Coordinates of N, CA and C in Angstrom, one line a residue:
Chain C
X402 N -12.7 -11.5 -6.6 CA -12.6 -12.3 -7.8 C -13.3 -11.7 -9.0
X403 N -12.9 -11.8 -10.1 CA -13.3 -11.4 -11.6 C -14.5 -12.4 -12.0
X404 N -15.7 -11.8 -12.1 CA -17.0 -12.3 -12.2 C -17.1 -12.4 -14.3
X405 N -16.9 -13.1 -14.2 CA -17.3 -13.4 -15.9 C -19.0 -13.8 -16.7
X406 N -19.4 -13.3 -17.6 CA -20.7 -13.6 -17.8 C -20.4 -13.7 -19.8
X407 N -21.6 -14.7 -20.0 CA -21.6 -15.1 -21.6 C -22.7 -14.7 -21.8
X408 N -23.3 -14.1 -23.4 CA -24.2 -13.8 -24.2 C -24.5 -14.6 -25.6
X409 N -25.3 -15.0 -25.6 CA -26.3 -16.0 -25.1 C -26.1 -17.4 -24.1
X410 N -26.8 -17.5 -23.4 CA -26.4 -18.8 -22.6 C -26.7 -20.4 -23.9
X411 N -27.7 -19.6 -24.5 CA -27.3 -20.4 -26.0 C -28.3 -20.5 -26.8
X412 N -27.6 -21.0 -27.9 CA -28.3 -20.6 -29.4 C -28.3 -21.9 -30.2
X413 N -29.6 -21.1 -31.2 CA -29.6 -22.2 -32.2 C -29.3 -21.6 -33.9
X414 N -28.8 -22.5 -34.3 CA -27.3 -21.7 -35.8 C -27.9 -23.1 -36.8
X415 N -27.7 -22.9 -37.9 CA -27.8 -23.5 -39.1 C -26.1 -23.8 -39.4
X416 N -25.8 -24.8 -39.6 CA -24.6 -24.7 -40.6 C -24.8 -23.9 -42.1
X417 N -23.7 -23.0 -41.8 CA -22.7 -22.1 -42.9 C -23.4 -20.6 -42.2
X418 N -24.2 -20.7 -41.0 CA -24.7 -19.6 -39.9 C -23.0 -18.5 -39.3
X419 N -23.0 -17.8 -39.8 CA -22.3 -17.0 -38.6 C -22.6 -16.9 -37.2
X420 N -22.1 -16.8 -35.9 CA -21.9 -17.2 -34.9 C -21.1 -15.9 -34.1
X421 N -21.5 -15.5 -33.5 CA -21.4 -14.5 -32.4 C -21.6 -14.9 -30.5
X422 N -20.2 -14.9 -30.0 CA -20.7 -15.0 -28.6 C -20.5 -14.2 -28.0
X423 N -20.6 -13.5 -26.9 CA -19.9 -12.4 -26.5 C -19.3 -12.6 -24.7
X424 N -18.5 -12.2 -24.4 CA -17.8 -12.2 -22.9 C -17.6 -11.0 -22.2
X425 N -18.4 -11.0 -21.3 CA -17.5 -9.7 -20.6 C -17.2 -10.1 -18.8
X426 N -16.3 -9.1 -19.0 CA -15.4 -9.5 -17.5 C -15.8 -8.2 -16.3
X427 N -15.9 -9.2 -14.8 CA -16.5 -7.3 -14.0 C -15.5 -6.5 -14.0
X428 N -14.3 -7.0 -14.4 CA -13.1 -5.6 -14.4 C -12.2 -5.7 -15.1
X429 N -11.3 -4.7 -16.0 CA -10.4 -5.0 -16.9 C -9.1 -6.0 -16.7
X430 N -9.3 -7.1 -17.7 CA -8.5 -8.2 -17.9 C -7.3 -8.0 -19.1
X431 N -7.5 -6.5 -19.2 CA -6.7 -6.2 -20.5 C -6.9 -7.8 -21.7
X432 N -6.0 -8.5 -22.6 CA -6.4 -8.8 -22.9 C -5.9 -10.7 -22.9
X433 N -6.3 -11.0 -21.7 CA -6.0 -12.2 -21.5 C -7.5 -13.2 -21.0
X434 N -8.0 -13.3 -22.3 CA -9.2 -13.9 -22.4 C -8.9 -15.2 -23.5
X435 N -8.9 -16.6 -23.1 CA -9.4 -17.4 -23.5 C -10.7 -18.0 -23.5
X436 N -10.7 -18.7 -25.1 CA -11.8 -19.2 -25.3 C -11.9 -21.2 -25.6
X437 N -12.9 -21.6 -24.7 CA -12.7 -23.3 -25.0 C -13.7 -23.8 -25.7
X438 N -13.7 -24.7 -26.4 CA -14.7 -25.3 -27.3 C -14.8 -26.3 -26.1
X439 N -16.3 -26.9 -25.6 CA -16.2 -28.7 -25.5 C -17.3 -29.3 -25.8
X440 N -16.8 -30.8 -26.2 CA -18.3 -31.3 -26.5 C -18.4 -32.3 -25.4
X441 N -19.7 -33.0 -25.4 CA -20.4 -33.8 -24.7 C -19.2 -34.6 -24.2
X442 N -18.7 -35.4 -23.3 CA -18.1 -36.5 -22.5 C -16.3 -35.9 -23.1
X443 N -15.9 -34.8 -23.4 CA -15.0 -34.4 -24.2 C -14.1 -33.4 -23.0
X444 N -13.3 -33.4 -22.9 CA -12.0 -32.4 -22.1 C -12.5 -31.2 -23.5
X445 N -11.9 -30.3 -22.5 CA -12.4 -28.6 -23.4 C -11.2 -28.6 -24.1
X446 N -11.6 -27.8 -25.1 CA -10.3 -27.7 -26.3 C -9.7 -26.4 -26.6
X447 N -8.6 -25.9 -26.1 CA -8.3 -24.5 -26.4 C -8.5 -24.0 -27.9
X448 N -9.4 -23.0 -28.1 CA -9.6 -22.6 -29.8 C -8.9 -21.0 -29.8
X449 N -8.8 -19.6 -28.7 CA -8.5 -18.4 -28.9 C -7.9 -18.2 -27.8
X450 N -6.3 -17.8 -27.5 CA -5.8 -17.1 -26.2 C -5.5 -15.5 -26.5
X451 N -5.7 -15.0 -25.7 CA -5.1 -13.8 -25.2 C -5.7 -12.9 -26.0
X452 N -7.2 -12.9 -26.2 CA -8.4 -12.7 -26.5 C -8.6 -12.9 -28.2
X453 N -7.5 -12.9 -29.0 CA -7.2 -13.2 -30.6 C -6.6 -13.7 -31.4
X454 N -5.8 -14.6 -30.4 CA -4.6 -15.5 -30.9 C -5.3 -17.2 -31.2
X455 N -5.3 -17.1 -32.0 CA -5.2 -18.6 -32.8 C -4.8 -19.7 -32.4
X456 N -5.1 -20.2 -31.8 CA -4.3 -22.0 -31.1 C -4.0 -23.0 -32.3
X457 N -2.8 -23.2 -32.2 CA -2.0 -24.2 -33.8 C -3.1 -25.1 -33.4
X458 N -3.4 -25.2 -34.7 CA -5.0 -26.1 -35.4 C -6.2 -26.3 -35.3
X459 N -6.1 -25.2 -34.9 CA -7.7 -24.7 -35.0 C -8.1 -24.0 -36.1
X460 N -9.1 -24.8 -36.7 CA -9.7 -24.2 -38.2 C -9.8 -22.4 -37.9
X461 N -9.4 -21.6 -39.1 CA -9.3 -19.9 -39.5 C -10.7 -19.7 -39.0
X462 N -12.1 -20.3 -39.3 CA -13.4 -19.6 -39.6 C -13.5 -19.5 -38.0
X463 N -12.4 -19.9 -36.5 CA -12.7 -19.2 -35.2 C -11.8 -17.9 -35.1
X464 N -12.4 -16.8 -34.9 CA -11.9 -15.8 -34.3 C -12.3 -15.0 -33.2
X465 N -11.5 -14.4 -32.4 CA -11.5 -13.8 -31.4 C -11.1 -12.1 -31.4
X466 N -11.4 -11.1 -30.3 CA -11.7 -10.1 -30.9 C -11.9 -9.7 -29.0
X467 N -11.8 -8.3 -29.0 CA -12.0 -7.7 -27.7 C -10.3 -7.2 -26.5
X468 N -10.9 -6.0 -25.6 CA -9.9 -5.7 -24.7 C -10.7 -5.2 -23.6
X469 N -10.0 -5.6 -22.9 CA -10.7 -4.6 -21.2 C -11.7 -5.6 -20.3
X470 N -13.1 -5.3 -20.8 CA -13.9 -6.1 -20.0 C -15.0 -6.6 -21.2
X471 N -14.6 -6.5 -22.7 CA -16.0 -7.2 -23.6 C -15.0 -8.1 -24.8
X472 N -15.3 -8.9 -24.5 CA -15.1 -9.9 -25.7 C -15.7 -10.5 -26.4
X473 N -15.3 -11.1 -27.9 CA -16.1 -11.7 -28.8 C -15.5 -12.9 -29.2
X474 N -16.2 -14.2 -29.5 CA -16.0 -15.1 -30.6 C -16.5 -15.1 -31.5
X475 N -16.5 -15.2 -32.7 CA -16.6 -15.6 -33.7 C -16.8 -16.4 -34.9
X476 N -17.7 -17.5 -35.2 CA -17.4 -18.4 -35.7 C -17.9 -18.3 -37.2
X477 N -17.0 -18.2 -37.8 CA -17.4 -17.2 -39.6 C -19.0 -18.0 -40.4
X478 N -18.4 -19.5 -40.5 CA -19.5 -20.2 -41.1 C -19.6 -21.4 -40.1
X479 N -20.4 -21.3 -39.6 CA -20.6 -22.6 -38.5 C -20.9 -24.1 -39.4
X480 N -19.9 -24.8 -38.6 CA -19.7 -26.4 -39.2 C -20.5 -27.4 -38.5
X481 N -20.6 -28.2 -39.2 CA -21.4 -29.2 -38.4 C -20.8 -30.1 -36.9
X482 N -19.0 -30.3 -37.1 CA -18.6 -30.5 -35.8 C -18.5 -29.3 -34.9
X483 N -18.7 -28.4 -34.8 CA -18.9 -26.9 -33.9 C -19.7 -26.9 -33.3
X484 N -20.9 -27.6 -33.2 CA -21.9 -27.8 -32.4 C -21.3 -28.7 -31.2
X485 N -21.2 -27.5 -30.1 CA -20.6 -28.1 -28.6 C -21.3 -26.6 -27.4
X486 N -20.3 -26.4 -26.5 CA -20.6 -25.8 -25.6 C -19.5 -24.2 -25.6
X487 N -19.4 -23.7 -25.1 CA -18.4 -22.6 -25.9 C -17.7 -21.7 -24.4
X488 N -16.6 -21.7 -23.6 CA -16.8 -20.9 -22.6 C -15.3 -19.9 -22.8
X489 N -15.5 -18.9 -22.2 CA -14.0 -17.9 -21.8 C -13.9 -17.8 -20.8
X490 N -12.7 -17.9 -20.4 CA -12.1 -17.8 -19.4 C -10.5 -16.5 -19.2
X491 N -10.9 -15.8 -18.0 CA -10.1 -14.9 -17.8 C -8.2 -15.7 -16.7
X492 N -6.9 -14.9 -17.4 CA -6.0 -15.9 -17.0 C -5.4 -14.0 -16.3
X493 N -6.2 -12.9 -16.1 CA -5.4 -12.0 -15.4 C -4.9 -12.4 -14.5
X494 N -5.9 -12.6 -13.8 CA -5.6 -12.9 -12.1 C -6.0 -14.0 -11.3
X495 N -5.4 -14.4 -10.4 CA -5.7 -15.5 -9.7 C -7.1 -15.1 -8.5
X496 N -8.1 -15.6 -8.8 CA -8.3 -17.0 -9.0 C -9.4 -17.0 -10.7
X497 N -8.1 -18.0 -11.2 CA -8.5 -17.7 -13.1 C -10.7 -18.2 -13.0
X498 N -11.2 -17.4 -13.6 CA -12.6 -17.8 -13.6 C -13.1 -18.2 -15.3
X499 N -14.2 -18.9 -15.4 CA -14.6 -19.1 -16.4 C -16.3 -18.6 -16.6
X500 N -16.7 -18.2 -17.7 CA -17.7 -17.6 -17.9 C -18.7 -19.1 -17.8
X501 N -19.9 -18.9 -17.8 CA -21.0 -20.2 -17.3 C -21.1 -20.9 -18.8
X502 N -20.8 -20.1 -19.8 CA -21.0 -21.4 -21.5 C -21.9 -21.0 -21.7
X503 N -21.8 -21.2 -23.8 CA -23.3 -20.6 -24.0 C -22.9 -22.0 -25.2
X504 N -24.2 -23.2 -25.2 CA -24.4 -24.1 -26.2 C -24.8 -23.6 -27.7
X505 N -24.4 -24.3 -28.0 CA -24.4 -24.2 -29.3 C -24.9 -25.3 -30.2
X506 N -26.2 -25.1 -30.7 CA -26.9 -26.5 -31.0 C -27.5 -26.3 -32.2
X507 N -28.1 -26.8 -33.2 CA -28.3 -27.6 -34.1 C -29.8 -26.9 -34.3
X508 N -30.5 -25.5 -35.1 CA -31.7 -25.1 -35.6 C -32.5 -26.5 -36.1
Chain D
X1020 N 4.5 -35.6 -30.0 CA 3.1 -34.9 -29.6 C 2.9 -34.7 -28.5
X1021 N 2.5 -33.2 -27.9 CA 2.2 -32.8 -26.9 C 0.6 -33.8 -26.0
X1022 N 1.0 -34.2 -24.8 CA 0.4 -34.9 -24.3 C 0.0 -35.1 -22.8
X1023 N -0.7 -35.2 -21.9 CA -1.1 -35.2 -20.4 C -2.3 -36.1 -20.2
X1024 N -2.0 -37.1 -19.8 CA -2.3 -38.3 -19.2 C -3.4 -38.0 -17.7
X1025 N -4.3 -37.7 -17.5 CA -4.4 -38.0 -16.1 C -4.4 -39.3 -15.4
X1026 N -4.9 -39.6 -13.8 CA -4.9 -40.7 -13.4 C -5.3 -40.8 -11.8
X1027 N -5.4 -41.8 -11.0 CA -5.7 -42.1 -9.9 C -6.8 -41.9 -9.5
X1028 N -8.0 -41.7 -10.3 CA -9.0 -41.4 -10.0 C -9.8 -42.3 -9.4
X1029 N -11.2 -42.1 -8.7 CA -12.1 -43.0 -8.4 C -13.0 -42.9 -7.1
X1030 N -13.4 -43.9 -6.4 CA -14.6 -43.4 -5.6 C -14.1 -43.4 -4.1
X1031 N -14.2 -42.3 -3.5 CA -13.6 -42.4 -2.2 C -14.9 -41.5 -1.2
X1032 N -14.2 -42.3 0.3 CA -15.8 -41.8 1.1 C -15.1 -40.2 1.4
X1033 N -16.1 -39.5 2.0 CA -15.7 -38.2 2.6 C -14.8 -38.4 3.6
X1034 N -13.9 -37.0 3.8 CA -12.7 -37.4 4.6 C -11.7 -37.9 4.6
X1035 N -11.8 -38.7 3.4 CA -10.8 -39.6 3.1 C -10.0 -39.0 1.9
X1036 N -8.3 -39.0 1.7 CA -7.5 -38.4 0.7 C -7.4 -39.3 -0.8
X1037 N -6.9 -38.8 -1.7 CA -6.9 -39.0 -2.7 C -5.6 -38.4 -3.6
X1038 N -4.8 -39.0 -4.6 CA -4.1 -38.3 -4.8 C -3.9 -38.5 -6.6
X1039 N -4.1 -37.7 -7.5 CA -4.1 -37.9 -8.9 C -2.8 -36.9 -9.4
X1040 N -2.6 -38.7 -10.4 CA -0.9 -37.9 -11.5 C -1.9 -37.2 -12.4
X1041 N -0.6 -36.2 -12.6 CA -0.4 -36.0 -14.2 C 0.8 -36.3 -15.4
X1042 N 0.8 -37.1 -16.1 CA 2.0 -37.6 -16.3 C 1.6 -37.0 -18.0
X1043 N 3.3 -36.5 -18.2 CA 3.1 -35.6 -19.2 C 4.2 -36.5 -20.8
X1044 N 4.4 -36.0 -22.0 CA 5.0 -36.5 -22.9 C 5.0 -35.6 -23.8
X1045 N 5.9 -35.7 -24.9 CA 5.9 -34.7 -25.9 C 6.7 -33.3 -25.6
X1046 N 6.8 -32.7 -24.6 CA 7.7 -31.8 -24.0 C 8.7 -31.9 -23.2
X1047 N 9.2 -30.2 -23.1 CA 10.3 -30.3 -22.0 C 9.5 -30.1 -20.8
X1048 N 9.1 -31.0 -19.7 CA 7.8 -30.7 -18.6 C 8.3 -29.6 -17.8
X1049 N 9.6 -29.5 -17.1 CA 10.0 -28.4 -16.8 C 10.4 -26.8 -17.1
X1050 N 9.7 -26.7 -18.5 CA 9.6 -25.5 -19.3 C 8.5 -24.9 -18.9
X1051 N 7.3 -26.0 -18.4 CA 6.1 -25.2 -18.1 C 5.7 -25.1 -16.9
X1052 N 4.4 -24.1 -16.6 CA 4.0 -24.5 -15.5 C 2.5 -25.1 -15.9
X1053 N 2.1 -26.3 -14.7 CA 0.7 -27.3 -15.0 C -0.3 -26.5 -14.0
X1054 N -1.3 -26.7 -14.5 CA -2.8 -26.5 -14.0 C -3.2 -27.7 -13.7
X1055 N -4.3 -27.5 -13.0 CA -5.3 -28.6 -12.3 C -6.7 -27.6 -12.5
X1056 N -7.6 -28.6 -13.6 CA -9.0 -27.9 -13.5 C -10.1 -29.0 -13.1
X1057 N -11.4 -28.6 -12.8 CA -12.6 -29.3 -12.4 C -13.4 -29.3 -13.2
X1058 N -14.4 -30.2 -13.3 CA -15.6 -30.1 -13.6 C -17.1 -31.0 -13.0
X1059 N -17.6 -30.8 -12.4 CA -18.5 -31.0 -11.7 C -19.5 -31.8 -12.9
X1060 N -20.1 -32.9 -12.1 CA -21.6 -33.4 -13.4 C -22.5 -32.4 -13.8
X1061 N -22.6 -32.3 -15.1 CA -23.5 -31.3 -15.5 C -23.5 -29.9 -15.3
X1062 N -22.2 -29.7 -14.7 CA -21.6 -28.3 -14.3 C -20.4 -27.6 -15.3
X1063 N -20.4 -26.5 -15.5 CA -19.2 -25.8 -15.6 C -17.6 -26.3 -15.2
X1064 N -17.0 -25.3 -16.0 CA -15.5 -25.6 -15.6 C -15.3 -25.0 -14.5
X1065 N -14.7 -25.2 -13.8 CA -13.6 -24.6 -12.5 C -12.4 -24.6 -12.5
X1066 N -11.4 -23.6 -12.0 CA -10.2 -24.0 -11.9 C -9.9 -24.3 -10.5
X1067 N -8.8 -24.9 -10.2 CA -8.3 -25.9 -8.9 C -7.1 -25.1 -8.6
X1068 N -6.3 -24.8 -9.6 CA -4.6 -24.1 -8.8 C -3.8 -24.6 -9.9
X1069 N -2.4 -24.0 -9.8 CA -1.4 -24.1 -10.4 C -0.1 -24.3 -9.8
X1070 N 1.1 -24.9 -10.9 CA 2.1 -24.7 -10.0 C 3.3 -24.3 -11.2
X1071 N 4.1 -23.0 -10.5 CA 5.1 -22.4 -12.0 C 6.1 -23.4 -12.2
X1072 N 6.9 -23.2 -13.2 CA 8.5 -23.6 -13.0 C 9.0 -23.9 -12.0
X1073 N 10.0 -24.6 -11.9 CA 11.1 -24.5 -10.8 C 11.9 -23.1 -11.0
X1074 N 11.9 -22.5 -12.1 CA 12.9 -21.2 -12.4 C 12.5 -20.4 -11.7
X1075 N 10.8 -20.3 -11.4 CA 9.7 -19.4 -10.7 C 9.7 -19.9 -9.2
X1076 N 10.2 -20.7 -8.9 CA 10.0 -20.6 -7.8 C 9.4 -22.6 -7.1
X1077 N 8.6 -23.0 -8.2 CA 7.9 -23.8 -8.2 C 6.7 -23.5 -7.3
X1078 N 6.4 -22.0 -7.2 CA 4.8 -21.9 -6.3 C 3.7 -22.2 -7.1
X1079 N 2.9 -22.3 -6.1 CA 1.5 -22.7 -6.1 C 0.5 -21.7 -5.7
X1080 N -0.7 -21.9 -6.8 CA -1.8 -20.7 -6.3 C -2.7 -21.7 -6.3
X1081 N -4.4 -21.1 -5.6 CA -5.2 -22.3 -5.8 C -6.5 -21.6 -5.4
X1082 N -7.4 -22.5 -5.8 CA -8.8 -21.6 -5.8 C -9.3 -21.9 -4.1
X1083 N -10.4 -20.7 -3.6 CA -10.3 -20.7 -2.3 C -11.1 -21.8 -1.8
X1084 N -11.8 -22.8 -2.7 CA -12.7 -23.9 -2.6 C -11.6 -25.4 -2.2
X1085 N -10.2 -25.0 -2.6 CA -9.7 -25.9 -2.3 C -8.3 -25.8 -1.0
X1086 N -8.3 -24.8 -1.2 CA -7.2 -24.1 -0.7 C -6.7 -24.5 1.2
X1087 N -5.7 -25.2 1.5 CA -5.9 -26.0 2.9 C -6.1 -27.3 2.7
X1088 N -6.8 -27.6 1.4 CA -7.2 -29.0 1.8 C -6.0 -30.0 0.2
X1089 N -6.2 -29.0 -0.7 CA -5.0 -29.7 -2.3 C -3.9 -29.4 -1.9
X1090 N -2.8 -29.9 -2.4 CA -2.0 -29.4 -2.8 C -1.3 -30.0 -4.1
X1091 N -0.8 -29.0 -5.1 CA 0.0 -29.7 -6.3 C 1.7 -29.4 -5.8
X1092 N 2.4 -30.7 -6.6 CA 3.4 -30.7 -6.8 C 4.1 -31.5 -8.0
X1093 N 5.0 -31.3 -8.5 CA 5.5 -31.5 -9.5 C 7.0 -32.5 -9.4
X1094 N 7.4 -33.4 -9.8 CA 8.6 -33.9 -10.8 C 9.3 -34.3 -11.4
X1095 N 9.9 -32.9 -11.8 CA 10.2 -32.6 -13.1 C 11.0 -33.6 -13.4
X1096 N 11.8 -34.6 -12.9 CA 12.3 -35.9 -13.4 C 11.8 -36.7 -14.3
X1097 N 10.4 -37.1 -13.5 CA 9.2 -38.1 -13.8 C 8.3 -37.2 -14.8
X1098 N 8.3 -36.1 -14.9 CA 6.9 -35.1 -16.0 C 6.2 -35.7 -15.4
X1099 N 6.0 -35.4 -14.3 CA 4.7 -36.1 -13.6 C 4.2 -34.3 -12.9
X1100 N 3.1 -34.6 -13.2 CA 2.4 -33.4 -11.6 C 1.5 -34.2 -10.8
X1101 N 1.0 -33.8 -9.1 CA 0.7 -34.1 -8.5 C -0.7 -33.5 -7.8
X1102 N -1.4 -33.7 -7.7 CA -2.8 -33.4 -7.0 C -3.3 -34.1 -5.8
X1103 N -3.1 -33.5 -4.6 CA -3.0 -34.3 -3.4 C -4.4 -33.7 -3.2
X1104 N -5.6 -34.7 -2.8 CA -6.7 -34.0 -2.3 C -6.9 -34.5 -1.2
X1105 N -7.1 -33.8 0.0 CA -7.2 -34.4 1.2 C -8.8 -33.8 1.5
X1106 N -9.1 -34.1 2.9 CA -10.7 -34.1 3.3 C -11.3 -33.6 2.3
X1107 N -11.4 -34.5 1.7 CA -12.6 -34.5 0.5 C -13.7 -34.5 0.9
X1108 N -14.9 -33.6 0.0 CA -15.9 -33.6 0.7 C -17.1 -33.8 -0.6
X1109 N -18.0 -34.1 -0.4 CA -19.2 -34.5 -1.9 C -18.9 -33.7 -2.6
X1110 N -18.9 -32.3 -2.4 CA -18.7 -31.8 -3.6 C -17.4 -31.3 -4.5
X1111 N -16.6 -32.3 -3.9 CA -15.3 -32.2 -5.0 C -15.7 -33.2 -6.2
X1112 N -16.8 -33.8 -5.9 CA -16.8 -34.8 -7.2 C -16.8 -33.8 -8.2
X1113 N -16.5 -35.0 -9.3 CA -15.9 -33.8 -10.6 C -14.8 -34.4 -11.7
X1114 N -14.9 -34.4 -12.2 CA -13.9 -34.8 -13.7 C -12.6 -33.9 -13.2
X1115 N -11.6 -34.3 -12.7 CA -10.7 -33.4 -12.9 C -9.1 -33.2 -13.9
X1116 N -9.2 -32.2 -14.6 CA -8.2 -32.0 -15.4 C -7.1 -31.5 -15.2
X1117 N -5.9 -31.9 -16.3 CA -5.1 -31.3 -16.2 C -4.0 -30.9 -17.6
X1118 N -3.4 -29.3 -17.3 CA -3.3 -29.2 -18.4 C -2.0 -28.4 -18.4
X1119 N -1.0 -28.4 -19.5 CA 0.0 -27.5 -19.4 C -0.2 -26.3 -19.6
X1120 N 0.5 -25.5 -19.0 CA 0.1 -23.7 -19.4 C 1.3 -22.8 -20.2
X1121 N 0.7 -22.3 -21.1 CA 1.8 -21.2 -21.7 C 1.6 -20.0 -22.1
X1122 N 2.2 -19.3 -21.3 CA 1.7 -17.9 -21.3 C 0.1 -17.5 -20.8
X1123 N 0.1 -18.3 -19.4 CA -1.1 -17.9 -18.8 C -2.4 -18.3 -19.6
X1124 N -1.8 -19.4 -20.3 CA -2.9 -20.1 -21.8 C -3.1 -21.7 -21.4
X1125 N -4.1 -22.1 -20.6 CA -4.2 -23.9 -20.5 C -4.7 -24.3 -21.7
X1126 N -3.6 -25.0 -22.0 CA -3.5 -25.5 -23.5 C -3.1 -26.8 -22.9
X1127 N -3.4 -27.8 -24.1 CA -3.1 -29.7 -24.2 C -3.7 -30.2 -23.0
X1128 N -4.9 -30.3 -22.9 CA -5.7 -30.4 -21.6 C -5.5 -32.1 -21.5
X1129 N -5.5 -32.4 -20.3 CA -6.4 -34.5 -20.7 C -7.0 -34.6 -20.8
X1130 N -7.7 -36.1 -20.8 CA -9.4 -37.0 -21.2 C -9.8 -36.6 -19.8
X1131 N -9.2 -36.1 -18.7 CA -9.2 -36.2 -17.3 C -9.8 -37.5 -16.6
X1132 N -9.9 -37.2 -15.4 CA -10.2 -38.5 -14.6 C -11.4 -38.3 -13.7
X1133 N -12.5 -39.5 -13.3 CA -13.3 -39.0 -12.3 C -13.0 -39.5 -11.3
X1134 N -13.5 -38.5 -10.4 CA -13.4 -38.6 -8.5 C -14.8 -38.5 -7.9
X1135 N -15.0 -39.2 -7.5 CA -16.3 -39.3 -6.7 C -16.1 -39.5 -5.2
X1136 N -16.9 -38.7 -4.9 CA -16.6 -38.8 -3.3 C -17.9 -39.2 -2.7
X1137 N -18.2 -40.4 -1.7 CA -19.3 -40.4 -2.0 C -19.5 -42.0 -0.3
X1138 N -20.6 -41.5 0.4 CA -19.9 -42.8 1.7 C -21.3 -44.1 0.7

């Protein structure tokens, strides 16, 4: 199985903060790395597939970035609804895994 | 609007089966193939399995936690998908989701449902 890990397990950000998470995978996933936003009592929300790709409607300031086994998200100026839970998940191979989430909370 | 409903959820003892829809709207349901994800209280996401198209085959993959005891099925009549969980055991409890996939992308996820397993 593809062991996934996140950097920071989690942070504390100021709104209009730039935002950095990072992903890496134990073996190359080329580049089929999703990213989910969720918040408290909330189903996860697809925000970045196929490690850069934009999900229709999801605000510009998320991006995504990375190939192989290191990935990035991005969140340009962090908003006040963006404070949630943040995880990637690899869709190479079965059985698809998800990295353990890094929060994202309120300095 | 793309949409997925879950359902059938609720408290069952161990041992005992369980079976949750996914009833879908807004698409052609047989365009895609559907996932089934988990989530445990206070836990991370997991994934459960998948099932392709009928064009693919209509196979099924599934994680080895479940694997023997789920099975999904789909139809594509109804846009319904299927999550059969049999000998349930405590630690299937868990919020479970479901979601359409595209391009190896689970996208339009539901409110999902809880299952508690529990004597």
């Amino acid at each position: 199985d593809i062991q996934m890990t996140q950097s920071p397990s989690s942070l504390s950000a100021s709104v209009g903060d730039r935002v950095t998470i990072t992903c890496r995978a134990s073996q190359s996933i080329s580049s089929s790395l999703n990213w989910y936003q969720q918040k408290p009592g909330k189903a996860p929300q697809l925000l970045i597939y196929a490690a850069s790709s934009l999900q229709s409607g999801v605000p510009s300031r998320f991006s995504g970035s990375g190939s192989g086994t290191d990935f990035t998200l991005t969140i340009s100026s962090l908003q006040p609804e963006d404070f949630a839970t943040y995880y990637c998940q690899q869709s190479y191979s079965t059985p698809w895994t998800f990295g353990p989430g890094t929060k994202v909370d309120i300095k | 609007e793309v949409q997925v409903v879950e359902s059938g959820g609720g408290l069952v003892q161990p041992g005992r089966s369980l079976r949750l829809s996914c009833t879908a709207s807004g698409f052609t349901f047989g365009d895609y193939a559907m996932s089934w994800f988990r989530q445990a209280p206070g836990k991370g996401l997991e994934w459960v399995g998948f099932i392709r198209r009928k064009v693919y085959g209509g196979t099924t993959e599934y994680a080895a936690s479940v694997k023997g005891r789920f099975t999904i099925s789909r139809d594509d009549s109804k846009s319904i998908a299927y999550l059969q969980m049999n000998s349930l055991k405590t630690e299937d409890t868990a919020v479970y989701y479901c979601t359409r996939v595209h391009s190896s992308s689970p996208e339009s996820w539901g409110q999902g449902t809880l299952v508690t397993v529990s004597s």
